[in-house]
XYZ file of C-alpha atoms in Angstrom:
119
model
C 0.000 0.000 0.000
C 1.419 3.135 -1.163
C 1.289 6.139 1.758
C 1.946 9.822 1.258
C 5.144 11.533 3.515
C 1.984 13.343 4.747
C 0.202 10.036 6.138
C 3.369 8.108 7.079
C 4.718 11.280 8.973
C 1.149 11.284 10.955
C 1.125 7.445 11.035
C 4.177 7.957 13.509
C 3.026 11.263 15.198
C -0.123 9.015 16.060
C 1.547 6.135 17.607
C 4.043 8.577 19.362
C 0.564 10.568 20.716
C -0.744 6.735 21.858
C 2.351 6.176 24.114
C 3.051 9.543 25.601
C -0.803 9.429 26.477
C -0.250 5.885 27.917
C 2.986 6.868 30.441
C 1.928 10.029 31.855
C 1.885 9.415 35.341
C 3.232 5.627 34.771
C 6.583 4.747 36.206
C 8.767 1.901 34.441
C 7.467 -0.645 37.309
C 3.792 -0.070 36.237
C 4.775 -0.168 32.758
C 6.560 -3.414 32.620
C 4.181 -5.337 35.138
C 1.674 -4.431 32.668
C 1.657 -7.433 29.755
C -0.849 -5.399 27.039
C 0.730 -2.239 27.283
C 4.033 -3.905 26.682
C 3.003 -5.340 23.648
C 0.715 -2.165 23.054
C 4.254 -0.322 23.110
C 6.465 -2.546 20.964
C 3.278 -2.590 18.000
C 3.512 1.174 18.392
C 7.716 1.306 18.062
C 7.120 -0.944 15.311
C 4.643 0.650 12.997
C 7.031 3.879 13.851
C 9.896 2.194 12.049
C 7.630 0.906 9.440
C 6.072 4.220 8.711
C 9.626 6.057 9.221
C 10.904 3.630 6.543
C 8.165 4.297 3.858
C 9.510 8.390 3.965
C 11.054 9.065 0.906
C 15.032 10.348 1.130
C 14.082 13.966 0.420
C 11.790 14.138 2.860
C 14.111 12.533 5.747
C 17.031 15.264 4.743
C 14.387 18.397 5.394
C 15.171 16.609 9.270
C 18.327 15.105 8.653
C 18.577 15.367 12.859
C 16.162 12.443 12.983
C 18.463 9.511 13.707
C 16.153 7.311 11.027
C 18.566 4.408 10.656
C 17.649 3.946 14.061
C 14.727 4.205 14.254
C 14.229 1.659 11.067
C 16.968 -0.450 13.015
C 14.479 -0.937 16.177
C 12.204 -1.607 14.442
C 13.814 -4.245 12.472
C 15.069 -5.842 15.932
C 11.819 -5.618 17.035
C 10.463 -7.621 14.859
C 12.869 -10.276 14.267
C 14.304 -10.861 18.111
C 10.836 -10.801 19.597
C 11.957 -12.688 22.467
C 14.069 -10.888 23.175
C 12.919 -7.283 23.870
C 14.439 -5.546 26.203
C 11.570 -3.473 27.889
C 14.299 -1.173 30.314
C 14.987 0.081 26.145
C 11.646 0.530 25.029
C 10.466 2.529 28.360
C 13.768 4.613 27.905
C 12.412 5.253 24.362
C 9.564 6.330 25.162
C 9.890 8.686 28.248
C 13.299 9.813 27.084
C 13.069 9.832 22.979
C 9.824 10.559 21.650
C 8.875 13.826 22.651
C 12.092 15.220 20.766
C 11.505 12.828 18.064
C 7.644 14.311 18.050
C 8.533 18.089 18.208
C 11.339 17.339 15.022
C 8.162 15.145 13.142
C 5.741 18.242 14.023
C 8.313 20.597 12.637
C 9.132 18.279 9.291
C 5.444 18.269 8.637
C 5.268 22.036 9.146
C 7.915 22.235 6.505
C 6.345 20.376 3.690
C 3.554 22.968 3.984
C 0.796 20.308 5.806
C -1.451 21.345 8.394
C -0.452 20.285 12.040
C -1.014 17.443 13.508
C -3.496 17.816 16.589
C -2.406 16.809 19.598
């Protein structure tokens, strides 16, 4: 299925949106005693890399500060080592990554001239 830099770029904005939502308030014990929001978390990292790899090269460059290789590199791990996920990484990813990585995403899609992305 072919997706717009528009739609992938809110594809990941979205999932970032569903896991900020998720840990405000939550410390890493909640978070990692809690089985579906583990797996809620990974799905979400996933379809990040997923969505981050469909962007086309010109686009990536207008935010060349995104680190995408890594973020297509968790994603890859995620998927193919799925026993072995290291949750201690994916809640440092989340309360310590994302935001920036959202505020850079918001400002990318400001710069191809979309609308913004509600919060």
């Amino acid at each position: 299925m072919f997706l717009s830099p528009h739609e992938c770029i809110h594809h990941i904005l979205d999932e970032i949106d569903y896991i900020l939502t998720q840990i405000s308030g939550m410390d890493y014990g909640s978070f990692v005693r809690n089985p579906s929001l583990k797996r809620a978390f990974v799905r979400s990292l996933e379809i990040i890399g997923e969505a981050s790899k469909k962007l086309p090269e010109d686009v990536k460059r207008m935010q060349s500060d995104i680190e995408w290789r890594k973020l297509t590199g968790m994603r890859d791990r995620l998927i193919h080592d799925y026993f072995g996920v290291d949750y201690t990484i994916v809640w440092d990813v989340a309360t310590t990554k994302l935001p920036d990585l959202r505020a850079k995403l918001q400002t990318l899609l400001e710069a191809t001239g979309k609308c913004q992305h509600d919060s």
